[in-house]
JSON list of C-alpha atoms in Angstrom, two decimals:
[
{"chain": "A", "resi": 94, "resn": "UNK", "atom": "CA", "xyz": [78.82, 19.21, 166.23]},
{"chain": "A", "resi": 95, "resn": "UNK", "atom": "CA", "xyz": [81.84, 17.45, 167.61]},
{"chain": "A", "resi": 96, "resn": "UNK", "atom": "CA", "xyz": [85.52, 17.80, 166.74]},
{"chain": "A", "resi": 97, "resn": "UNK", "atom": "CA", "xyz": [88.06, 15.02, 167.25]},
{"chain": "A", "resi": 98, "resn": "UNK", "atom": "CA", "xyz": [91.83, 15.48, 166.95]},
{"chain": "A", "resi": 99, "resn": "UNK", "atom": "CA", "xyz": [93.00, 12.35, 165.18]},
{"chain": "A", "resi": 100, "resn": "UNK", "atom": "CA", "xyz": [96.63, 13.46, 165.61]},
{"chain": "A", "resi": 101, "resn": "UNK", "atom": "CA", "xyz": [96.23, 13.49, 169.40]},
{"chain": "A", "resi": 102, "resn": "UNK", "atom": "CA", "xyz": [94.39, 10.17, 169.38]},
{"chain": "A", "resi": 103, "resn": "UNK", "atom": "CA", "xyz": [97.06, 8.61, 167.15]},
{"chain": "A", "resi": 104, "resn": "UNK", "atom": "CA", "xyz": [99.81, 9.67, 169.57]},
{"chain": "A", "resi": 105, "resn": "UNK", "atom": "CA", "xyz": [97.87, 8.25, 172.51]},
{"chain": "A", "resi": 106, "resn": "UNK", "atom": "CA", "xyz": [97.11, 4.93, 170.83]},
{"chain": "A", "resi": 107, "resn": "UNK", "atom": "CA", "xyz": [100.63, 4.52, 169.44]},
{"chain": "A", "resi": 108, "resn": "UNK", "atom": "CA", "xyz": [101.89, 4.75, 173.04]},
{"chain": "A", "resi": 109, "resn": "UNK", "atom": "CA", "xyz": [99.27, 2.23, 174.19]},
{"chain": "A", "resi": 110, "resn": "UNK", "atom": "CA", "xyz": [100.13, -0.17, 171.36]},
{"chain": "A", "resi": 111, "resn": "UNK", "atom": "CA", "xyz": [103.83, 0.05, 172.22]},
{"chain": "A", "resi": 112, "resn": "UNK", "atom": "CA", "xyz": [103.05, -0.92, 175.82]},
{"chain": "A", "resi": 113, "resn": "UNK", "atom": "CA", "xyz": [100.47, -3.61, 174.98]},
{"chain": "A", "resi": 114, "resn": "UNK", "atom": "CA", "xyz": [101.49, -7.31, 174.91]},
{"chain": "A", "resi": 115, "resn": "UNK", "atom": "CA", "xyz": [99.29, -7.68, 171.80]},
{"chain": "A", "resi": 116, "resn": "UNK", "atom": "CA", "xyz": [100.99, -4.69, 170.16]},
{"chain": "A", "resi": 117, "resn": "UNK", "atom": "CA", "xyz": [97.76, -2.89, 169.36]},
{"chain": "A", "resi": 118, "resn": "UNK", "atom": "CA", "xyz": [95.26, -0.35, 170.61]},
{"chain": "A", "resi": 119, "resn": "UNK", "atom": "CA", "xyz": [91.93, 0.76, 169.16]},
{"chain": "A", "resi": 120, "resn": "UNK", "atom": "CA", "xyz": [89.03, 3.11, 169.75]},
{"chain": "A", "resi": 121, "resn": "UNK", "atom": "CA", "xyz": [85.78, 3.73, 167.93]},
{"chain": "A", "resi": 122, "resn": "UNK", "atom": "CA", "xyz": [85.90, 7.46, 167.22]},
{"chain": "A", "resi": 123, "resn": "UNK", "atom": "CA", "xyz": [82.51, 7.64, 165.51]},
{"chain": "A", "resi": 124, "resn": "UNK", "atom": "CA", "xyz": [79.49, 5.37, 165.27]},
{"chain": "A", "resi": 125, "resn": "UNK", "atom": "CA", "xyz": [78.88, 2.08, 166.92]},
{"chain": "A", "resi": 126, "resn": "UNK", "atom": "CA", "xyz": [76.30, -0.66, 167.05]},
{"chain": "A", "resi": 127, "resn": "UNK", "atom": "CA", "xyz": [73.36, 1.71, 166.64]},
{"chain": "A", "resi": 128, "resn": "UNK", "atom": "CA", "xyz": [74.85, 3.35, 163.51]},
{"chain": "A", "resi": 129, "resn": "UNK", "atom": "CA", "xyz": [75.45, 2.14, 159.97]},
{"chain": "A", "resi": 130, "resn": "UNK", "atom": "CA", "xyz": [78.80, 3.97, 159.80]},
{"chain": "A", "resi": 131, "resn": "UNK", "atom": "CA", "xyz": [81.63, 3.13, 162.19]},
{"chain": "A", "resi": 132, "resn": "UNK", "atom": "CA", "xyz": [85.09, 4.71, 162.23]},
{"chain": "A", "resi": 133, "resn": "UNK", "atom": "CA", "xyz": [87.74, 3.05, 164.35]},
{"chain": "A", "resi": 134, "resn": "UNK", "atom": "CA", "xyz": [91.27, 4.28, 165.01]},
{"chain": "A", "resi": 135, "resn": "UNK", "atom": "CA", "xyz": [93.68, 1.35, 165.19]},
{"chain": "A", "resi": 136, "resn": "UNK", "atom": "CA", "xyz": [97.33, 1.60, 166.24]},
{"chain": "A", "resi": 137, "resn": "UNK", "atom": "CA", "xyz": [99.62, -1.38, 165.63]},
{"chain": "A", "resi": 138, "resn": "UNK", "atom": "CA", "xyz": [103.21, -1.96, 166.66]},
{"chain": "A", "resi": 139, "resn": "UNK", "atom": "CA", "xyz": [105.43, -3.26, 163.82]},
{"chain": "A", "resi": 140, "resn": "UNK", "atom": "CA", "xyz": [104.63, -6.94, 163.24]},
{"chain": "A", "resi": 141, "resn": "UNK", "atom": "CA", "xyz": [101.29, -6.81, 165.09]},
{"chain": "A", "resi": 142, "resn": "UNK", "atom": "CA", "xyz": [98.17, -7.72, 163.16]},
{"chain": "A", "resi": 143, "resn": "UNK", "atom": "CA", "xyz": [94.43, -8.08, 163.10]},
{"chain": "A", "resi": 144, "resn": "UNK", "atom": "CA", "xyz": [93.62, -11.70, 162.33]},
{"chain": "A", "resi": 145, "resn": "UNK", "atom": "CA", "xyz": [91.71, -12.52, 159.19]},
{"chain": "A", "resi": 146, "resn": "UNK", "atom": "CA", "xyz": [88.01, -11.76, 159.59]},
{"chain": "A", "resi": 147, "resn": "UNK", "atom": "CA", "xyz": [84.84, -11.25, 157.55]},
{"chain": "A", "resi": 148, "resn": "UNK", "atom": "CA", "xyz": [84.03, -7.88, 156.02]},
{"chain": "A", "resi": 149, "resn": "UNK", "atom": "CA", "xyz": [80.82, -6.64, 157.69]},
{"chain": "A", "resi": 150, "resn": "UNK", "atom": "CA", "xyz": [80.06, -4.21, 154.83]},
{"chain": "A", "resi": 151, "resn": "UNK", "atom": "CA", "xyz": [81.79, -1.62, 152.69]},
{"chain": "A", "resi": 152, "resn": "UNK", "atom": "CA", "xyz": [85.09, -0.65, 154.31]},
{"chain": "A", "resi": 153, "resn": "UNK", "atom": "CA", "xyz": [88.23, 1.44, 153.83]},
{"chain": "A", "resi": 154, "resn": "UNK", "atom": "CA", "xyz": [91.53, 1.80, 155.65]},
{"chain": "A", "resi": 155, "resn": "UNK", "atom": "CA", "xyz": [93.10, 5.29, 155.71]},
{"chain": "A", "resi": 156, "resn": "UNK", "atom": "CA", "xyz": [96.73, 5.01, 156.79]},
{"chain": "A", "resi": 157, "resn": "UNK", "atom": "CA", "xyz": [97.44, 7.90, 159.17]},
{"chain": "A", "resi": 158, "resn": "UNK", "atom": "CA", "xyz": [100.99, 6.91, 160.13]},
{"chain": "A", "resi": 159, "resn": "UNK", "atom": "CA", "xyz": [103.48, 4.21, 159.14]},
{"chain": "A", "resi": 160, "resn": "UNK", "atom": "CA", "xyz": [102.94, 1.28, 156.77]},
{"chain": "A", "resi": 161, "resn": "UNK", "atom": "CA", "xyz": [100.42, -1.54, 156.75]},
{"chain": "A", "resi": 162, "resn": "UNK", "atom": "CA", "xyz": [99.69, -4.61, 154.66]},
{"chain": "A", "resi": 163, "resn": "UNK", "atom": "CA", "xyz": [96.09, -5.61, 153.91]},
{"chain": "A", "resi": 164, "resn": "UNK", "atom": "CA", "xyz": [95.67, -9.19, 152.73]},
{"chain": "A", "resi": 165, "resn": "UNK", "atom": "CA", "xyz": [92.77, -11.21, 151.41]},
{"chain": "A", "resi": 166, "resn": "UNK", "atom": "CA", "xyz": [93.39, -14.73, 150.20]},
{"chain": "A", "resi": 167, "resn": "UNK", "atom": "CA", "xyz": [96.59, -14.69, 148.10]},
{"chain": "A", "resi": 168, "resn": "UNK", "atom": "CA", "xyz": [96.34, -10.95, 147.34]},
{"chain": "A", "resi": 169, "resn": "UNK", "atom": "CA", "xyz": [98.08, -8.23, 149.36]},
{"chain": "A", "resi": 170, "resn": "UNK", "atom": "CA", "xyz": [98.08, -4.45, 149.22]},
{"chain": "A", "resi": 171, "resn": "UNK", "atom": "CA", "xyz": [100.56, -2.21, 151.02]},
{"chain": "A", "resi": 172, "resn": "UNK", "atom": "CA", "xyz": [99.68, 1.25, 152.22]},
{"chain": "A", "resi": 173, "resn": "UNK", "atom": "CA", "xyz": [101.72, 4.07, 153.74]},
{"chain": "A", "resi": 174, "resn": "UNK", "atom": "CA", "xyz": [100.84, 7.37, 155.35]},
{"chain": "A", "resi": 175, "resn": "UNK", "atom": "CA", "xyz": [98.13, 9.07, 153.31]},
{"chain": "A", "resi": 176, "resn": "UNK", "atom": "CA", "xyz": [97.05, 5.97, 151.36]},
{"chain": "A", "resi": 177, "resn": "UNK", "atom": "CA", "xyz": [93.43, 4.85, 151.27]},
{"chain": "A", "resi": 178, "resn": "UNK", "atom": "CA", "xyz": [92.98, 1.10, 150.90]},
{"chain": "A", "resi": 179, "resn": "UNK", "atom": "CA", "xyz": [89.62, -0.27, 149.79]},
{"chain": "A", "resi": 180, "resn": "UNK", "atom": "CA", "xyz": [88.85, -3.42, 151.77]},
{"chain": "A", "resi": 181, "resn": "UNK", "atom": "CA", "xyz": [87.70, -6.28, 149.53]},
{"chain": "A", "resi": 182, "resn": "UNK", "atom": "CA", "xyz": [84.26, -7.82, 150.18]},
{"chain": "A", "resi": 183, "resn": "UNK", "atom": "CA", "xyz": [85.89, -11.01, 151.53]},
{"chain": "A", "resi": 184, "resn": "UNK", "atom": "CA", "xyz": [87.83, -12.34, 154.51]},
{"chain": "A", "resi": 185, "resn": "UNK", "atom": "CA", "xyz": [90.86, -10.16, 155.14]},
{"chain": "A", "resi": 186, "resn": "UNK", "atom": "CA", "xyz": [93.49, -9.21, 157.70]},
{"chain": "A", "resi": 187, "resn": "UNK", "atom": "CA", "xyz": [95.70, -6.22, 158.46]},
{"chain": "A", "resi": 188, "resn": "UNK", "atom": "CA", "xyz": [99.36, -6.24, 159.52]},
{"chain": "A", "resi": 189, "resn": "UNK", "atom": "CA", "xyz": [101.71, -3.42, 160.51]},
{"chain": "A", "resi": 190, "resn": "UNK", "atom": "CA", "xyz": [104.86, -3.46, 158.37]},
{"chain": "A", "resi": 191, "resn": "UNK", "atom": "CA", "xyz": [106.19, -0.73, 160.68]},
{"chain": "A", "resi": 192, "resn": "UNK", "atom": "CA", "xyz": [104.58, 1.05, 163.65]},
{"chain": "A", "resi": 193, "resn": "UNK", "atom": "CA", "xyz": [101.32, 2.30, 162.17]},
{"chain": "A", "resi": 194, "resn": "UNK", "atom": "CA", "xyz": [97.96, 3.91, 162.81]},
{"chain": "A", "resi": 195, "resn": "UNK", "atom": "CA", "xyz": [94.93, 3.74, 160.55]},
{"chain": "A", "resi": 196, "resn": "UNK", "atom": "CA", "xyz": [91.35, 4.93, 160.47]},
{"chain": "A", "resi": 197, "resn": "UNK", "atom": "CA", "xyz": [89.11, 2.02, 159.50]},
{"chain": "A", "resi": 198, "resn": "UNK", "atom": "CA", "xyz": [85.72, 3.10, 158.17]},
{"chain": "A", "resi": 199, "resn": "UNK", "atom": "CA", "xyz": [82.94, 0.55, 157.82]},
{"chain": "A", "resi": 200, "resn": "UNK", "atom": "CA", "xyz": [79.43, 1.02, 156.49]},
{"chain": "A", "resi": 201, "resn": "UNK", "atom": "CA", "xyz": [77.81, -2.12, 157.83]},
{"chain": "A", "resi": 202, "resn": "UNK", "atom": "CA", "xyz": [75.42, -4.04, 155.65]},
{"chain": "A", "resi": 203, "resn": "UNK", "atom": "CA", "xyz": [71.97, -4.06, 157.23]}
]
């Protein structure tokens, strides 16, 4: 069994994102290429984004801090601390409306 403090990781990655020219920092906290499930902590400075990309499988975004905007095509969803956004099965992107951290969970299609 392993325990991970997401609060501590969020603080660390928020500091990294603030210092990064790209305005973001990320870490896979569980899973990886050899697993079906992957959970990635992403911290974004306000205005920073993840460019539109394909959905590799079922995915959710749990907003841990701040506010984000998930967009796919002409549709957008906003999420704030505590919100769980279901990622559509299509190209999509994520933008920080304010400094934010989120746990992105993906169950990759095999």
